mmCIF file of C-alpha atoms in Angstrom:
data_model
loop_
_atom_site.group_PDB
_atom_site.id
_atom_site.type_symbol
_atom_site.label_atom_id
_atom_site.label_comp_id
_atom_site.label_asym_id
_atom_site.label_seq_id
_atom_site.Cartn_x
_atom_site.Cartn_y
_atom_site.Cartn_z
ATOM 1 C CA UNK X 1 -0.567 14.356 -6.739
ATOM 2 C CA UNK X 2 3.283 13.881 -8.202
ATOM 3 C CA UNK X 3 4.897 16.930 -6.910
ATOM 4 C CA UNK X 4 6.986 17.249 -10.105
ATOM 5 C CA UNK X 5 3.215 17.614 -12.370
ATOM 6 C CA UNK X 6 2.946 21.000 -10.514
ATOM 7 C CA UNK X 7 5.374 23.358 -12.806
ATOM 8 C CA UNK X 8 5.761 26.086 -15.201
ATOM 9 C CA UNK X 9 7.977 26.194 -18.291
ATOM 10 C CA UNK X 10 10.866 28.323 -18.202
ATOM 11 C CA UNK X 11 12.056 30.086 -21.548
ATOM 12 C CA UNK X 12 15.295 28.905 -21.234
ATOM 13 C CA UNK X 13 14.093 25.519 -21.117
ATOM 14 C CA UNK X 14 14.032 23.982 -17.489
ATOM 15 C CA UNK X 15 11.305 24.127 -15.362
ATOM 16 C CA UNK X 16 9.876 25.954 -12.125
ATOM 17 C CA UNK X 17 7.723 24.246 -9.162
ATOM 18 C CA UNK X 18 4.948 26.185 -8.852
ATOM 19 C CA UNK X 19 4.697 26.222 -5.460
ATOM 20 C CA UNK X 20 7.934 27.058 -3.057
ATOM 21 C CA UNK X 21 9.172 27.227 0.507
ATOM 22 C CA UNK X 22 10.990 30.620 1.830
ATOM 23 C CA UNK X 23 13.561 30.307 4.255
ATOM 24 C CA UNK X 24 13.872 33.744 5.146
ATOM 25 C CA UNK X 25 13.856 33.911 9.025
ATOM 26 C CA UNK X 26 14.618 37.060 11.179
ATOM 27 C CA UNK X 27 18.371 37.046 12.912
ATOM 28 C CA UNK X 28 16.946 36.076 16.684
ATOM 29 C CA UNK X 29 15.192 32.556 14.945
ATOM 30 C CA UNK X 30 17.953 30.502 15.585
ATOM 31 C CA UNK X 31 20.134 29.269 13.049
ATOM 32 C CA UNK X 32 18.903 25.254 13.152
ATOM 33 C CA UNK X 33 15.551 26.419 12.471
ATOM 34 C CA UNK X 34 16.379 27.082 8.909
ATOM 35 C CA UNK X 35 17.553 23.304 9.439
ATOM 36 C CA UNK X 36 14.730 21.985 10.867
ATOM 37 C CA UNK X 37 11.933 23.891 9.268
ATOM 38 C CA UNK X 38 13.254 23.012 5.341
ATOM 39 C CA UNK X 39 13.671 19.340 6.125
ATOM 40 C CA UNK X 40 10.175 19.542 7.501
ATOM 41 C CA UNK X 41 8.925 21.348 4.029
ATOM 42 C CA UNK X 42 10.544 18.759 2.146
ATOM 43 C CA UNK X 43 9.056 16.185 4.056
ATOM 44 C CA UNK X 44 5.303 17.998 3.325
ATOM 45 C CA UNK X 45 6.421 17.647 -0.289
ATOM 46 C CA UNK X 46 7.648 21.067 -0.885
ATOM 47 C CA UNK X 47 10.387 20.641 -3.453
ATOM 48 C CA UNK X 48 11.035 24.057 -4.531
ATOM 49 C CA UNK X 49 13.508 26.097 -2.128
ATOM 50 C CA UNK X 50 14.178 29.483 -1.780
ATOM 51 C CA UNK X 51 16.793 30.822 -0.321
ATOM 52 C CA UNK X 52 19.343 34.263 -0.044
ATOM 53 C CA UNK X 53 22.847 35.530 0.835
ATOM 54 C CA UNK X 54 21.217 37.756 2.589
ATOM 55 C CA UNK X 55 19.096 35.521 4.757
ATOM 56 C CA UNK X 56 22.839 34.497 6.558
ATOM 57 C CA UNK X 57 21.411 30.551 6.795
ATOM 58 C CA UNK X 58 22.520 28.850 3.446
ATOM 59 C CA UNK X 59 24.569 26.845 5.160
ATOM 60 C CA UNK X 60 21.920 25.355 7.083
ATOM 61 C CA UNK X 61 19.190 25.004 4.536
ATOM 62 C CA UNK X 62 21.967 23.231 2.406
ATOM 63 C CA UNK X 63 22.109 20.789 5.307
ATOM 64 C CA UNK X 64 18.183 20.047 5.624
ATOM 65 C CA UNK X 65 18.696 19.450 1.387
ATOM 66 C CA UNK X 66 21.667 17.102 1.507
ATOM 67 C CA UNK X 67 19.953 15.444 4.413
ATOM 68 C CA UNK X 68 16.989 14.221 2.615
ATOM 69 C CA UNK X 69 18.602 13.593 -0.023
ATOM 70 C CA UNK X 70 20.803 10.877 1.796
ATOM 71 C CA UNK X 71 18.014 9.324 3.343
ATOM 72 C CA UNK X 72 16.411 8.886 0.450
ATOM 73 C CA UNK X 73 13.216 11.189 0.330
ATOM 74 C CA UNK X 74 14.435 12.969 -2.469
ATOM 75 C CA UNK X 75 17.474 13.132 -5.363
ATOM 76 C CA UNK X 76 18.952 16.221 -5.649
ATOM 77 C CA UNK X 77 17.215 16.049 -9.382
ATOM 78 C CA UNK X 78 14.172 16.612 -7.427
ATOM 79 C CA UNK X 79 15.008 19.575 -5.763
ATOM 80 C CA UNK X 80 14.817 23.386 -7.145
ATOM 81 C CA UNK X 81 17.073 25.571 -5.240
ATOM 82 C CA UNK X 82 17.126 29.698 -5.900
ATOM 83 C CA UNK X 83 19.877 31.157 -4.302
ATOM 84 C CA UNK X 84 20.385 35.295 -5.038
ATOM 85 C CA UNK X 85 23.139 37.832 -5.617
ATOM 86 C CA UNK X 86 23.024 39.960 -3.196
ATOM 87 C CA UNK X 87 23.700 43.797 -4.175
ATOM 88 C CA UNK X 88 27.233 44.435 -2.832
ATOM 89 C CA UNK X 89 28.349 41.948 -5.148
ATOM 90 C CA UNK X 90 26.825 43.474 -8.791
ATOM 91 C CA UNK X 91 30.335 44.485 -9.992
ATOM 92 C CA UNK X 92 30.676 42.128 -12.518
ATOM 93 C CA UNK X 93 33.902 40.805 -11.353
ATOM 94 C CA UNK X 94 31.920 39.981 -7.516
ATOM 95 C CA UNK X 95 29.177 37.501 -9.324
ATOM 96 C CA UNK X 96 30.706 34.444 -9.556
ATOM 97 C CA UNK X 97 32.749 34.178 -6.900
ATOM 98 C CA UNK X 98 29.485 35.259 -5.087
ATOM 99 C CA UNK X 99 27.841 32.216 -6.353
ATOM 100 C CA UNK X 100 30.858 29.940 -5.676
ATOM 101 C CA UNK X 101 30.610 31.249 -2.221
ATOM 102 C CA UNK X 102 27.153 29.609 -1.915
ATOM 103 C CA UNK X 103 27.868 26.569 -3.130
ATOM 104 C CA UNK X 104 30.256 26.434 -1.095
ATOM 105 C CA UNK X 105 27.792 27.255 1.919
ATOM 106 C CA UNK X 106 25.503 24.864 0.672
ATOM 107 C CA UNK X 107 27.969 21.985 -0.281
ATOM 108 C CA UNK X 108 26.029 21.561 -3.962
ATOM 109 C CA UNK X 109 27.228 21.483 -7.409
ATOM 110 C CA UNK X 110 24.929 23.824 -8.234
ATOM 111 C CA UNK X 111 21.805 26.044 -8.181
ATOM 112 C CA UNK X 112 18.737 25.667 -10.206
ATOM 113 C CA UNK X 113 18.113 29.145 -10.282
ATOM 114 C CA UNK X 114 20.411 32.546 -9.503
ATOM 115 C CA UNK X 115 18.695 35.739 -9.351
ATOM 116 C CA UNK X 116 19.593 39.229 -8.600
ATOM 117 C CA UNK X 117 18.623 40.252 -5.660
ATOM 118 C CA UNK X 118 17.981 44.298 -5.902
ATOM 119 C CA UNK X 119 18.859 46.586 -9.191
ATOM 120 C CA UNK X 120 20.416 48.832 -6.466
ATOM 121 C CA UNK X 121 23.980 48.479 -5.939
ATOM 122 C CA UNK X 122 25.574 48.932 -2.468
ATOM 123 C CA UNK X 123 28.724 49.322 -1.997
ATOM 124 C CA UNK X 124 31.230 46.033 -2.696
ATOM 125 C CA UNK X 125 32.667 44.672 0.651
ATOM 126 C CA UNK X 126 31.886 42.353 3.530
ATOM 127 C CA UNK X 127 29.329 44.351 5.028
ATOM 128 C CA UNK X 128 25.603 43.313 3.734
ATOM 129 C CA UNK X 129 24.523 46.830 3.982
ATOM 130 C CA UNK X 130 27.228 49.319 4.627
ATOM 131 C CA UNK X 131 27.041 52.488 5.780
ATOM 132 C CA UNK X 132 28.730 56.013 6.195
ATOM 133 C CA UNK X 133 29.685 57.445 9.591
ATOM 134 C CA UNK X 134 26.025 58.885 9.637
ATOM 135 C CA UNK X 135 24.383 55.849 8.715
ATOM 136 C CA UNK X 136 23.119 56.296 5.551
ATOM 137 C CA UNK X 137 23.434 53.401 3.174
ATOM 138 C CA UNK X 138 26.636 53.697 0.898
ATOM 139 C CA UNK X 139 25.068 52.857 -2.399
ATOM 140 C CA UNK X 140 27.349 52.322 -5.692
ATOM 141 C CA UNK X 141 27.361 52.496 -9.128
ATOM 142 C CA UNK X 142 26.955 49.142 -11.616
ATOM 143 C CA UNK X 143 25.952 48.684 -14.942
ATOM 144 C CA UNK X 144 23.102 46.242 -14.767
ATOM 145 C CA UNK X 145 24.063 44.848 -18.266
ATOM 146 C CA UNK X 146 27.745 44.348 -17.229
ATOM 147 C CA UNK X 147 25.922 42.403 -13.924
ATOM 148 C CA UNK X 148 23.485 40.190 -16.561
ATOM 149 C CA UNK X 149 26.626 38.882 -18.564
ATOM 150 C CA UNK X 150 28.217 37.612 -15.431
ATOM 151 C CA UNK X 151 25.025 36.074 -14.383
ATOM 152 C CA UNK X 152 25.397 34.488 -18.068
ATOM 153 C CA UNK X 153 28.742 33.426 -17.701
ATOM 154 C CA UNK X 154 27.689 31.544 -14.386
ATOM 155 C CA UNK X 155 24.995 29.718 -16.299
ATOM 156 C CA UNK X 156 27.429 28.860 -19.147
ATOM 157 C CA UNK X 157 29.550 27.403 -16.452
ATOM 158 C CA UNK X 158 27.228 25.030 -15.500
ATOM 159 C CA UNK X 159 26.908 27.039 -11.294
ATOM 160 C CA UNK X 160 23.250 27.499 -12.014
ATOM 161 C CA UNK X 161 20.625 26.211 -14.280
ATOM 162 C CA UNK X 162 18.781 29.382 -15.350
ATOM 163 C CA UNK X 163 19.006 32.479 -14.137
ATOM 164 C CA UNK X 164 16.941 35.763 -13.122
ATOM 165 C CA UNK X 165 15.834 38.953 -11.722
ATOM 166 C CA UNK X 166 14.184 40.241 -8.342
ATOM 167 C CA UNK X 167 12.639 43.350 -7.454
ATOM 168 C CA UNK X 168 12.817 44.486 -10.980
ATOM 169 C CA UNK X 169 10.253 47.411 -12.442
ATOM 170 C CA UNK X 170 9.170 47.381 -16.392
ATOM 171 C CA UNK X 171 12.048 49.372 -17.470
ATOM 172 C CA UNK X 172 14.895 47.513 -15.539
ATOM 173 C CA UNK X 173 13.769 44.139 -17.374
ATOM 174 C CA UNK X 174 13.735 45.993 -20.440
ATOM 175 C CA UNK X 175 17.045 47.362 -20.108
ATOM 176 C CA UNK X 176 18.325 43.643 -20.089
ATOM 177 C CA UNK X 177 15.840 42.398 -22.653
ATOM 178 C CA UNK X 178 16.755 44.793 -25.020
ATOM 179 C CA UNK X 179 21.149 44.640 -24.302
ATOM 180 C CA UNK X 180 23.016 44.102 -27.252
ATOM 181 C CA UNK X 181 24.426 40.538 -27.503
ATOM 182 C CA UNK X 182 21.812 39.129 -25.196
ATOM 183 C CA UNK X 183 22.575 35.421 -24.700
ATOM 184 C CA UNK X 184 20.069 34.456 -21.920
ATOM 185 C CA UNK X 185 16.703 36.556 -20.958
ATOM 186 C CA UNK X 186 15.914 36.481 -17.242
ATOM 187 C CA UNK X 187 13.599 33.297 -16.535
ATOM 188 C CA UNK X 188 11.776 35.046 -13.486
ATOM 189 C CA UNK X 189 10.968 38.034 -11.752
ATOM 190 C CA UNK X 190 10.570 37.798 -8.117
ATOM 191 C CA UNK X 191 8.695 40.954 -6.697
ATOM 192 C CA UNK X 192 6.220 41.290 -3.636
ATOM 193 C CA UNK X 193 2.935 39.977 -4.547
ATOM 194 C CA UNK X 194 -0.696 39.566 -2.952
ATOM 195 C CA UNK X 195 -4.538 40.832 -3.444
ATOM 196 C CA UNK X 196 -3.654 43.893 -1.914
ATOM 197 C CA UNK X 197 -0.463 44.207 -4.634
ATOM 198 C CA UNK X 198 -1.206 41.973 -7.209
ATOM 199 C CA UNK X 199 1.234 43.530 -9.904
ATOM 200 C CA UNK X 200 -1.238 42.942 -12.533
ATOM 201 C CA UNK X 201 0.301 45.427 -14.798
ATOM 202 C CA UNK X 202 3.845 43.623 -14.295
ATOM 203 C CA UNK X 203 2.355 40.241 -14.583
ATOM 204 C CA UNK X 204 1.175 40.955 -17.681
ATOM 205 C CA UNK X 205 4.212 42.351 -18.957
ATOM 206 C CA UNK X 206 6.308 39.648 -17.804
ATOM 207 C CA UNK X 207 4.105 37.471 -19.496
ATOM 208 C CA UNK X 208 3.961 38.924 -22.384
ATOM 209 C CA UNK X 209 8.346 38.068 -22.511
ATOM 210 C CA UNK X 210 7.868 35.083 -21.085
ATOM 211 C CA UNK X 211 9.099 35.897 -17.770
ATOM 212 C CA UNK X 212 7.452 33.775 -15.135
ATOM 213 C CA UNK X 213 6.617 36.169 -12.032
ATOM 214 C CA UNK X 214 7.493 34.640 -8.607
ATOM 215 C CA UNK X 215 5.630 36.036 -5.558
ATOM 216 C CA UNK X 216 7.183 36.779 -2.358
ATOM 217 C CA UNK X 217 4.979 38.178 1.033
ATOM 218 C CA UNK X 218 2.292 36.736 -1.016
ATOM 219 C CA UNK X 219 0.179 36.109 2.514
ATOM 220 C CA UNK X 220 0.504 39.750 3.047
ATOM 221 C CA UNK X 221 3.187 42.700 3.866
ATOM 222 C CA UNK X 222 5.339 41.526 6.659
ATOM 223 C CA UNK X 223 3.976 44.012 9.594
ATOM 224 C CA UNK X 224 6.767 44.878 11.981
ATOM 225 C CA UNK X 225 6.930 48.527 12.956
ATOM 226 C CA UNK X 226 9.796 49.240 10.499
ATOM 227 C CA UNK X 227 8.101 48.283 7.428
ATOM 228 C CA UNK X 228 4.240 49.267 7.304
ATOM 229 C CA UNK X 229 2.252 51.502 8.814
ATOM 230 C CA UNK X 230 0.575 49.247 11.757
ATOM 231 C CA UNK X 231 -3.047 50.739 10.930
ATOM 232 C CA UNK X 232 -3.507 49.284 7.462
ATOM 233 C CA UNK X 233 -5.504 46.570 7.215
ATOM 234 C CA UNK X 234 -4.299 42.980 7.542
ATOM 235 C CA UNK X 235 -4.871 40.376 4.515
ATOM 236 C CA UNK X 236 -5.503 37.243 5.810
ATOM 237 C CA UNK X 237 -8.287 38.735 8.006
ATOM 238 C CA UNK X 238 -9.748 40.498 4.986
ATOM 239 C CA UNK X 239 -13.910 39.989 5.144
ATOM 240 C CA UNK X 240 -13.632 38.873 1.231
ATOM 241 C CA UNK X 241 -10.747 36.534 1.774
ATOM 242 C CA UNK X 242 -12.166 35.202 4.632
ATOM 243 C CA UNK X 243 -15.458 34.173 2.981
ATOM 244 C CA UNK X 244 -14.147 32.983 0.296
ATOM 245 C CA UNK X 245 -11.718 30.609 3.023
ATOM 246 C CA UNK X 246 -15.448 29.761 4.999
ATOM 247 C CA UNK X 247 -16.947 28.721 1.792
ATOM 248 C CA UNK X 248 -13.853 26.579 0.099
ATOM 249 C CA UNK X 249 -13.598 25.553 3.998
ATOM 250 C CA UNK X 250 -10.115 26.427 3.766
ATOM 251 C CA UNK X 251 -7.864 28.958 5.332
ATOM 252 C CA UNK X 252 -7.566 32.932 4.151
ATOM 253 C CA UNK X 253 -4.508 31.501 3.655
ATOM 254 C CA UNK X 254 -5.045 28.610 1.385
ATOM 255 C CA UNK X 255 -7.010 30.855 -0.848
ATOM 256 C CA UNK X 256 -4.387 34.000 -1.185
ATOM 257 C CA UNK X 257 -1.846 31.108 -2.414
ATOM 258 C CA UNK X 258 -4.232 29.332 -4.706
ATOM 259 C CA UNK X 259 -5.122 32.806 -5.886
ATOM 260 C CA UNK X 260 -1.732 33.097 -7.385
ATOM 261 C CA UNK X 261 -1.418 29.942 -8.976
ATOM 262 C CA UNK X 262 -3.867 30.406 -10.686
ATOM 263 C CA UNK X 263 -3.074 33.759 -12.297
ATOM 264 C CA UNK X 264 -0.143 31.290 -13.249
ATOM 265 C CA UNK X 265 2.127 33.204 -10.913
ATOM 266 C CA UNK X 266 5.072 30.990 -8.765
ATOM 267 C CA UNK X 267 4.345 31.294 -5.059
ATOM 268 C CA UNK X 268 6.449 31.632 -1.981
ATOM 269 C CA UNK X 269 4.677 30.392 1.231
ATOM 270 C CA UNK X 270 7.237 30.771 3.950
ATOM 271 C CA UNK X 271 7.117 29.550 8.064
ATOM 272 C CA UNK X 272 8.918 27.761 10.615
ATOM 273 C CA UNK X 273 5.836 26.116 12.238
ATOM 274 C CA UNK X 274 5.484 22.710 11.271
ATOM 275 C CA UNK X 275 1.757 23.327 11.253
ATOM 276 C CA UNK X 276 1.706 26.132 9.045
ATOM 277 C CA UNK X 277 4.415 24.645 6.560
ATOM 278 C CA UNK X 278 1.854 21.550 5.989
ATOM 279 C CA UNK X 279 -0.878 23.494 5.496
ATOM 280 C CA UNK X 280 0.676 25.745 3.070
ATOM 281 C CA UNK X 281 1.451 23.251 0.912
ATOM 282 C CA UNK X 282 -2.316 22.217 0.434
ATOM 283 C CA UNK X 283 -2.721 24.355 -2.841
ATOM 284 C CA UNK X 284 -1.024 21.229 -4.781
ATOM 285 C CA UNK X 285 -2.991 18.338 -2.658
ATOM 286 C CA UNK X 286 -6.705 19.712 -2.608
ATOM 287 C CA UNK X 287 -7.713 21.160 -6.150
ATOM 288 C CA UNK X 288 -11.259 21.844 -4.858
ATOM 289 C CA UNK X 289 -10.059 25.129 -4.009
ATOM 290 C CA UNK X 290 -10.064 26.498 -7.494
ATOM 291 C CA UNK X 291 -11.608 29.760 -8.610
ATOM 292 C CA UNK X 292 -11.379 31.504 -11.319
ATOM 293 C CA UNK X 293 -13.758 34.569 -13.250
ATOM 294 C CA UNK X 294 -14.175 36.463 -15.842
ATOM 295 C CA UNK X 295 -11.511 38.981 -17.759
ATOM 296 C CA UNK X 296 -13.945 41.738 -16.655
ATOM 297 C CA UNK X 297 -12.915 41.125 -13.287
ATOM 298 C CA UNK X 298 -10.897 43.841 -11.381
ATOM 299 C CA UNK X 299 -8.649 44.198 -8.431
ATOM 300 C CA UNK X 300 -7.908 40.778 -6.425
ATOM 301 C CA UNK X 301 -9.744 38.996 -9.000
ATOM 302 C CA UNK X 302 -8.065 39.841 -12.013
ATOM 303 C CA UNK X 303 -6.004 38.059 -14.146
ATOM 304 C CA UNK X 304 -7.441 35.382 -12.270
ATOM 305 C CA UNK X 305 -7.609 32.583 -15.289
ATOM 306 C CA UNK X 306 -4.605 30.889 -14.987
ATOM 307 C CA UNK X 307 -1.265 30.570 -17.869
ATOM 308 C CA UNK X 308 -2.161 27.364 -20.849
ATOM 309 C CA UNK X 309 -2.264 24.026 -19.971
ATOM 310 C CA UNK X 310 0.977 23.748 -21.469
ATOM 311 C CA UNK X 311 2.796 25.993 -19.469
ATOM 312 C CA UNK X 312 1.167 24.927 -15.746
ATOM 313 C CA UNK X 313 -0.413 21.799 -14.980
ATOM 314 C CA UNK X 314 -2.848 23.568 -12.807
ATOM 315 C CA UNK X 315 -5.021 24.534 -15.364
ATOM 316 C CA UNK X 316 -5.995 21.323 -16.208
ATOM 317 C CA UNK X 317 -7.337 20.238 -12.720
ATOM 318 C CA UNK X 318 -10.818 20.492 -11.854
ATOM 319 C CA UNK X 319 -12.407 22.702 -14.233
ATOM 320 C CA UNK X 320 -15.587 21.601 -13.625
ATOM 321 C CA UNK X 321 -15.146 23.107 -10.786
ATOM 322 C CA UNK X 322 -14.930 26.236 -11.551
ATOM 323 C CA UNK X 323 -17.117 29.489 -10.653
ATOM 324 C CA UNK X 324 -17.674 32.701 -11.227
ATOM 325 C CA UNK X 325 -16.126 33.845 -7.642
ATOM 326 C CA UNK X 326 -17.987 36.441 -5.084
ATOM 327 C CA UNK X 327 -20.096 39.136 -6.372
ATOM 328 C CA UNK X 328 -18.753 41.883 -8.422
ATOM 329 C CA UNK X 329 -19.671 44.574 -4.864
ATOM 330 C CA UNK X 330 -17.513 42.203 -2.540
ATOM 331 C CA UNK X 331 -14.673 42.334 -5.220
ATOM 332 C CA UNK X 332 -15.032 46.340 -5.428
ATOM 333 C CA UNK X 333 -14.972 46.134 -1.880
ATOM 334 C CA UNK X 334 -11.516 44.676 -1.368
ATOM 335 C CA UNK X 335 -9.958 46.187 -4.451
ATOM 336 C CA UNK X 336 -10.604 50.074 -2.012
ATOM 337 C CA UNK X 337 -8.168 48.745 0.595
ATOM 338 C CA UNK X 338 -5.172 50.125 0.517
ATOM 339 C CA UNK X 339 -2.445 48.022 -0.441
ATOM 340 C CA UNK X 340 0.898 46.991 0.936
ATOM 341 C CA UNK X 341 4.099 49.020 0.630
ATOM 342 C CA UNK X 342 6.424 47.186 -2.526
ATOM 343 C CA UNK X 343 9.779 46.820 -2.072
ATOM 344 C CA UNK X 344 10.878 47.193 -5.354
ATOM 345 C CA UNK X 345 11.889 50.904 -4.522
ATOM 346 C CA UNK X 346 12.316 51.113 -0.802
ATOM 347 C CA UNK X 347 13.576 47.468 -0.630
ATOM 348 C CA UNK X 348 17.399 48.401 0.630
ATOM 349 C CA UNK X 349 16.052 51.151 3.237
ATOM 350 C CA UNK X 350 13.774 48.920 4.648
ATOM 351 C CA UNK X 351 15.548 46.104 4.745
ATOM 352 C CA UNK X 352 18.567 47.777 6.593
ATOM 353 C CA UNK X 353 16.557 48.532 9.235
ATOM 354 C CA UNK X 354 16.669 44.685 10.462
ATOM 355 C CA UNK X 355 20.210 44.410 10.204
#
């Protein structure tokens, strides 16, 4: 299927692939990874990038897209590229020259999509997360609604296409929905989601402004010692999931990132192995693996019917296909596991513990 079929509307206008690659890597992956592993994502039809400040490789991702772009595998209209502000850069004075720092990274025109990073300020300076002399994080003090009018004033200027929010709660998103003067609303939110966190309550909120929801660590919590306890259980080997992959003969995998697009959420599937990165982007080739059930459903199963045709061209595949999914005990049973921690509190504390 035409890559470009698989996208949701955006309220400002332009569109979102459905489906997207995450570059993220940790500091001891070597820099031409980043390299290497977009051009082969592009190459597996991936067409949606995302990408960070704070993931130190722009320059190199920008490389893979300019790349295939000049040997002809793509046009740069083909290509969506997120790029974020990260949050010692929220004073609104910081945001575009933030963004111009990027593009400059990145050696494009422009973004298709800028979105804040964190609501929690840090400290402005060179430092990605600075601390005191006891090493405590050296947070700072921004008004978020100052922060949205420079994101506006980036858009105006023609750096980025559309622009959003990341790691946002309900009232954060209200607090810009509701500013005085509002030019733009955000397009997105980009939170941690999965069937152990599957934000339903934000999802439908979002929805409900016509805010598209992305979802990152949507294969699961990323487990190093740092970040979650190491005794709670592990998605993709999740008895449920793992039928569900046996039956669809797909991969846990497969099925935890058809899951979302089908709740008409935006997906992040992120790797370095070339294996993984081809398989991930099977969601958009195979459309037998398509379940959905009933608005009684609960827990990973709920808000499983996907957005209107119009808005997602998923809907409209296959739906003769569909079923009623497993049994309402094997749904009960994986909606009692405890779920992943969210980063949309601890995100900064964590985080700081890689750098």
């Amino acid at each position: 299927m035409d890559p470009k079929g698989w996208r949701l509307k955006l309220n400002d206008g332009h569109s979102i692939p459905v489906l997207g690659f995450g570059t993220y890597a940790p500091e001891e992956v070597p820099k031409s990874k980043a390299t290497e592993a977009t051009e082969l994502a592009i190459d597996a039809g991936f067409r949606h990038i995302d990408c960070a400040h704070l993931y130190n490789n722009e320059k190199e991702v920008g490389q893979a897209i300019r790349s295939k772009i000049e040997d002809g595998t793509v046009k740069r209209e083909d290509i969506f590229y997120t790029s974020k502000l990260w949050v010692t850069f929220l004073q609104p004075q910081l945001v575009q020259p933030a963004l111009e720092r990027s593009l400059k990274n990145l050696q494009l025109d422009y973004v298709d999509l800028y979105i804040i990073h964190s609501p929690v300020a840090l400290k402005p300076g060179e430092e990605l997360l600075p601390k005191d002399e006891h090493g405590k994080l050296m947070f700072d003090t921004v008004d978020l609604c100052a922060t949205w009018e420079a994101m506006e004033k980036c858009k105006d200027a023609g750096l980025t296409k559309s622009i959003g929010v990341s790691n946002f709660n309900r009232r954060q998103l209200e607090m810009i929905l509701n500013k005085p003067g509002l030019k733009y609303k955000p397009v997105c939110n980009q939170v941690e989601c999965h069937p152990y966190l599957t934000q339903r309550k934000l999802l439908d909120f979002c929805k409900s402004k016509d805010i598209v929801l992305v979802a990152y660590s949507a294969l699961g919590t990323q487990r190093l010692k740092q970040w979650v306890d190491q005794s709670s259980p592990v998605l993709l080997e999740d008895p449920v999931l793992c039928a569900m992959a046996k039956k669809y003969q797909r991969t846990p995998a497969l099925i935890a990132l058809r899951y979302q697009l089908q709740r008409g959420v935006v997906v992040l599937a992120k790797s370095y192995n070339e294996k993984r990165i081809k398989e991930n982007v099977q969601p958009l080739v195979h459309s037998c693996v398509f379940f959905v059930v009933g608005s009684s459903s609960c827990g990973m199963w709920d808000a499983a019917s996907a957005w209107s045709d119009e808005q997602c061209h998923v809907c409209a595949q296959d739906s003769n296909q569909r079923n009623t999914g497993p049994p309402a005990a094997e749904r009960a049973n994986l909606t009692t596991r405890p779920r992943g921690q969210p980063l949309c509190v601890v995100f900064l504390k964590c985080i700081s513990r890689f750098f």
